[in-house]
């Protein structure tokens, strides 16, 4: 369950970055983002998360008790089994490297598009409203990408490190797990604290 919800969180952040990329860089394709397309995206998010988290239960990979209140993937077994190692490498590429690449590309493209559009329309002298919008988009994009990478990089690196037979201290493993599992907690805080549009939408949603 821990891995299931963690992967669902990663997939959700990736889908959010793609939708923001379409809205910000290709507004003419905004019609592609509809209730039906988002429903399909949500289904795919959870199907992918379920696939990777259920694979060890079916023999591709393995779980083990980490002895600090959680059950996680057994990275050590990769030293003795090519099948287990293939699972760890596959989940590293598909569930960490590719999402990070997509998010970085999406947010960097958004930042560049916003800067370019303001340079063209404002002739180098954007209005205060444009400055605020550019600053908000830039800050939220950078913080979300950075927070994701900070949260999951230690866990991903330790996983690969352990899979290739290198020892990892227990404290290091615990801290890496805590960082990774904290991602789903602070993402809403980032949005609420840094996005005025998100705050307005929350007020409308709860009729504040």
Tab-separated table of C-alpha atoms in Angstrom:
chain	number	residue	atom	x	y	z
A	1	UNK	CA	0.000	0.000	0.000
A	2	UNK	CA	2.874	2.362	0.760
A	3	UNK	CA	4.377	1.778	-2.675
A	4	UNK	CA	0.951	1.935	-4.340
A	5	UNK	CA	0.123	5.371	-2.951
A	6	UNK	CA	3.673	6.627	-3.491
A	7	UNK	CA	3.625	5.669	-7.163
A	8	UNK	CA	0.140	7.116	-7.568
A	9	UNK	CA	1.478	10.388	-6.171
A	10	UNK	CA	4.405	10.398	-8.614
A	11	UNK	CA	2.112	9.626	-11.543
A	12	UNK	CA	-0.312	12.349	-10.483
A	13	UNK	CA	2.443	14.964	-10.327
A	14	UNK	CA	3.590	13.904	-13.788
A	15	UNK	CA	0.084	14.241	-15.233
A	16	UNK	CA	-0.273	17.665	-13.587
A	17	UNK	CA	2.965	18.797	-15.225
A	18	UNK	CA	1.766	17.584	-18.634
A	19	UNK	CA	-1.584	19.376	-18.317
A	20	UNK	CA	0.180	22.563	-17.269
A	21	UNK	CA	2.540	22.186	-20.218
A	22	UNK	CA	-0.376	21.858	-22.654
A	23	UNK	CA	-2.215	24.823	-21.124
A	24	UNK	CA	0.876	27.015	-20.961
A	25	UNK	CA	2.773	26.110	-24.116
A	26	UNK	CA	0.068	24.829	-26.464
A	27	UNK	CA	-3.169	26.609	-25.535
A	28	UNK	CA	-4.645	25.725	-28.924
A	29	UNK	CA	-4.716	22.126	-27.699
A	30	UNK	CA	-6.431	23.010	-24.454
A	31	UNK	CA	-9.590	21.285	-25.657
A	32	UNK	CA	-7.753	17.976	-25.156
A	33	UNK	CA	-7.965	18.549	-21.399
A	34	UNK	CA	-11.554	17.630	-20.576
A	35	UNK	CA	-13.425	15.681	-17.922
A	36	UNK	CA	-13.215	12.518	-20.011
A	37	UNK	CA	-9.473	12.833	-20.676
A	38	UNK	CA	-8.815	13.508	-16.986
A	39	UNK	CA	-10.901	10.462	-16.049
A	40	UNK	CA	-8.790	8.325	-18.391
A	41	UNK	CA	-5.619	9.847	-16.920
A	42	UNK	CA	-6.747	9.039	-13.371
A	43	UNK	CA	-7.514	5.448	-14.342
A	44	UNK	CA	-4.089	5.063	-15.979
A	45	UNK	CA	-2.397	6.616	-12.929
A	46	UNK	CA	-3.846	3.985	-10.614
A	47	UNK	CA	-3.494	1.079	-13.056
A	48	UNK	CA	0.223	1.826	-13.456
A	49	UNK	CA	0.696	2.222	-9.701
A	50	UNK	CA	-1.144	-1.028	-9.044
A	51	UNK	CA	0.903	-2.884	-11.666
A	52	UNK	CA	4.273	-1.906	-10.191
A	53	UNK	CA	3.198	-2.419	-6.569
A	54	UNK	CA	1.564	-5.803	-7.263
A	55	UNK	CA	4.434	-7.209	-9.344
A	56	UNK	CA	6.479	-8.351	-6.297
A	57	UNK	CA	3.434	-10.265	-5.024
A	58	UNK	CA	3.431	-12.197	-8.295
A	59	UNK	CA	7.135	-13.064	-8.234
A	60	UNK	CA	8.740	-10.140	-10.078
A	61	UNK	CA	10.609	-8.492	-7.243
A	62	UNK	CA	10.059	-8.997	-3.528
A	63	UNK	CA	8.965	-7.189	-0.369
A	64	UNK	CA	10.659	-7.285	3.017
A	65	UNK	CA	10.162	-5.868	6.514
A	66	UNK	CA	12.467	-2.893	7.085
A	67	UNK	CA	11.937	-3.169	10.855
A	68	UNK	CA	10.841	0.432	11.344
A	69	UNK	CA	7.129	0.058	10.797
A	70	UNK	CA	6.950	-0.411	7.059
A	71	UNK	CA	7.244	-3.010	4.310
A	72	UNK	CA	9.333	-2.099	1.298
A	73	UNK	CA	10.923	-3.589	-1.791
A	74	UNK	CA	13.752	-5.982	-0.969
A	75	UNK	CA	16.631	-4.384	-2.837
A	76	UNK	CA	19.193	-6.869	-1.465
A	77	UNK	CA	17.698	-9.820	-3.353
A	78	UNK	CA	18.767	-8.190	-6.589
A	79	UNK	CA	22.295	-9.367	-5.783
A	80	UNK	CA	21.221	-12.972	-6.175
A	81	UNK	CA	18.561	-12.819	-8.876
A	82	UNK	CA	18.510	-11.279	-12.329
A	83	UNK	CA	14.694	-11.177	-12.204
A	84	UNK	CA	14.695	-9.089	-9.019
A	85	UNK	CA	17.381	-6.795	-10.421
A	86	UNK	CA	15.390	-6.290	-13.620
A	87	UNK	CA	12.386	-5.224	-11.536
A	88	UNK	CA	14.392	-2.667	-9.567
A	89	UNK	CA	16.026	-1.223	-12.677
A	90	UNK	CA	12.670	-1.131	-14.487
A	91	UNK	CA	10.839	0.597	-11.647
A	92	UNK	CA	13.708	3.087	-11.302
A	93	UNK	CA	13.482	4.014	-14.993
A	94	UNK	CA	9.689	3.953	-15.400
A	95	UNK	CA	8.638	5.333	-12.016
A	96	UNK	CA	11.410	7.827	-11.274
A	97	UNK	CA	13.680	8.732	-14.185
A	98	UNK	CA	10.949	9.157	-16.809
A	99	UNK	CA	8.562	11.140	-14.531
A	100	UNK	CA	11.400	13.451	-13.484
A	101	UNK	CA	12.372	13.985	-17.118
A	102	UNK	CA	8.781	14.771	-18.097
A	103	UNK	CA	8.303	17.200	-15.213
A	104	UNK	CA	11.568	19.032	-15.775
A	105	UNK	CA	10.852	19.351	-19.498
A	106	UNK	CA	7.285	20.554	-18.878
A	107	UNK	CA	8.113	23.182	-16.288
A	108	UNK	CA	11.212	24.479	-18.081
A	109	UNK	CA	9.126	24.812	-21.251
A	110	UNK	CA	6.432	26.710	-19.330
A	111	UNK	CA	8.975	29.127	-17.861
A	112	UNK	CA	10.586	29.756	-21.257
A	113	UNK	CA	7.200	30.233	-22.937
A	114	UNK	CA	6.034	32.739	-20.325
A	115	UNK	CA	9.251	34.735	-20.572
A	116	UNK	CA	9.154	34.730	-24.379
A	117	UNK	CA	5.504	35.779	-24.579
A	118	UNK	CA	6.079	38.639	-22.164
A	119	UNK	CA	9.152	39.789	-24.052
A	120	UNK	CA	7.164	39.867	-27.300
A	121	UNK	CA	3.971	41.476	-26.000
A	122	UNK	CA	5.508	43.853	-23.486
A	123	UNK	CA	8.554	44.825	-25.495
A	124	UNK	CA	10.759	44.132	-22.511
A	125	UNK	CA	8.590	46.142	-20.117
A	126	UNK	CA	5.873	43.836	-18.787
A	127	UNK	CA	3.123	45.220	-16.593
A	128	UNK	CA	2.954	44.578	-12.857
A	129	UNK	CA	0.299	41.929	-13.436
A	130	UNK	CA	2.489	40.163	-15.986
A	131	UNK	CA	5.454	40.312	-13.635
A	132	UNK	CA	3.421	38.748	-10.849
A	133	UNK	CA	2.124	36.020	-13.131
A	134	UNK	CA	5.595	35.216	-14.449
A	135	UNK	CA	7.012	35.166	-10.934
A	136	UNK	CA	4.244	32.883	-9.652
A	137	UNK	CA	4.533	30.431	-12.545
A	138	UNK	CA	8.319	30.367	-12.257
A	139	UNK	CA	8.374	29.917	-8.496
A	140	UNK	CA	5.691	27.220	-8.366
A	141	UNK	CA	7.281	25.309	-11.241
A	142	UNK	CA	10.775	25.367	-9.790
A	143	UNK	CA	9.637	24.520	-6.254
A	144	UNK	CA	7.461	21.582	-7.371
A	145	UNK	CA	10.240	20.091	-9.509
A	146	UNK	CA	12.866	20.647	-6.834
A	147	UNK	CA	10.689	19.240	-4.061
A	148	UNK	CA	9.916	16.117	-6.069
A	149	UNK	CA	13.563	15.469	-6.918
A	150	UNK	CA	14.699	16.136	-3.342
A	151	UNK	CA	12.026	13.821	-1.969
A	152	UNK	CA	12.562	10.856	-4.266
A	153	UNK	CA	16.206	11.062	-5.381
A	154	UNK	CA	17.740	9.692	-2.140
A	155	UNK	CA	15.301	6.780	-2.122
A	156	UNK	CA	15.883	6.006	-5.797
A	157	UNK	CA	19.666	6.231	-5.489
A	158	UNK	CA	19.719	4.019	-2.387
A	159	UNK	CA	17.523	1.489	-4.136
A	160	UNK	CA	19.879	1.149	-7.085
A	161	UNK	CA	22.903	1.303	-4.787
A	162	UNK	CA	21.567	-1.564	-2.666
A	163	UNK	CA	20.505	-3.570	-5.714
A	164	UNK	CA	24.108	-3.690	-6.896
A	165	UNK	CA	25.375	-5.051	-3.590
A	166	UNK	CA	26.530	-1.944	-1.761
A	167	UNK	CA	25.623	-1.678	1.957
A	168	UNK	CA	23.416	1.185	3.161
A	169	UNK	CA	23.285	2.260	6.841
A	170	UNK	CA	19.892	1.810	8.502
A	171	UNK	CA	19.612	5.497	9.414
A	172	UNK	CA	20.276	6.519	5.813
A	173	UNK	CA	17.624	4.106	4.580
A	174	UNK	CA	15.067	5.380	7.116
A	175	UNK	CA	15.679	9.047	6.261
A	176	UNK	CA	15.441	8.347	2.530
A	177	UNK	CA	12.102	6.581	3.031
A	178	UNK	CA	10.743	9.440	5.140
A	179	UNK	CA	11.771	11.999	2.521
A	180	UNK	CA	10.070	10.019	-0.245
A	181	UNK	CA	6.845	9.468	1.683
A	182	UNK	CA	6.637	13.127	2.667
A	183	UNK	CA	6.131	14.207	-0.958
A	184	UNK	CA	2.372	13.715	-0.954
A	185	UNK	CA	2.132	15.823	2.215
A	186	UNK	CA	3.853	19.018	1.182
A	187	UNK	CA	2.726	19.300	-2.442
A	188	UNK	CA	-0.718	20.683	-1.496
A	189	UNK	CA	1.033	23.091	0.875
A	190	UNK	CA	3.261	24.315	-1.962
A	191	UNK	CA	0.270	24.939	-4.198
A	192	UNK	CA	-1.738	26.635	-1.466
A	193	UNK	CA	1.134	28.814	-0.309
A	194	UNK	CA	2.486	29.871	-3.691
A	195	UNK	CA	-0.445	29.878	-6.115
A	196	UNK	CA	-3.048	32.614	-5.694
A	197	UNK	CA	-5.258	30.925	-8.303
A	198	UNK	CA	-5.198	27.686	-6.316
A	199	UNK	CA	-6.216	29.570	-3.158
A	200	UNK	CA	-9.081	31.251	-5.008
A	201	UNK	CA	-10.264	27.895	-6.360
A	202	UNK	CA	-10.144	26.373	-2.868
A	203	UNK	CA	-12.215	29.262	-1.493
A	204	UNK	CA	-14.778	28.785	-4.266
A	205	UNK	CA	-14.837	25.016	-3.726
A	206	UNK	CA	-15.525	25.310	0.012
A	207	UNK	CA	-17.557	28.509	-0.370
A	208	UNK	CA	-15.310	30.419	2.014
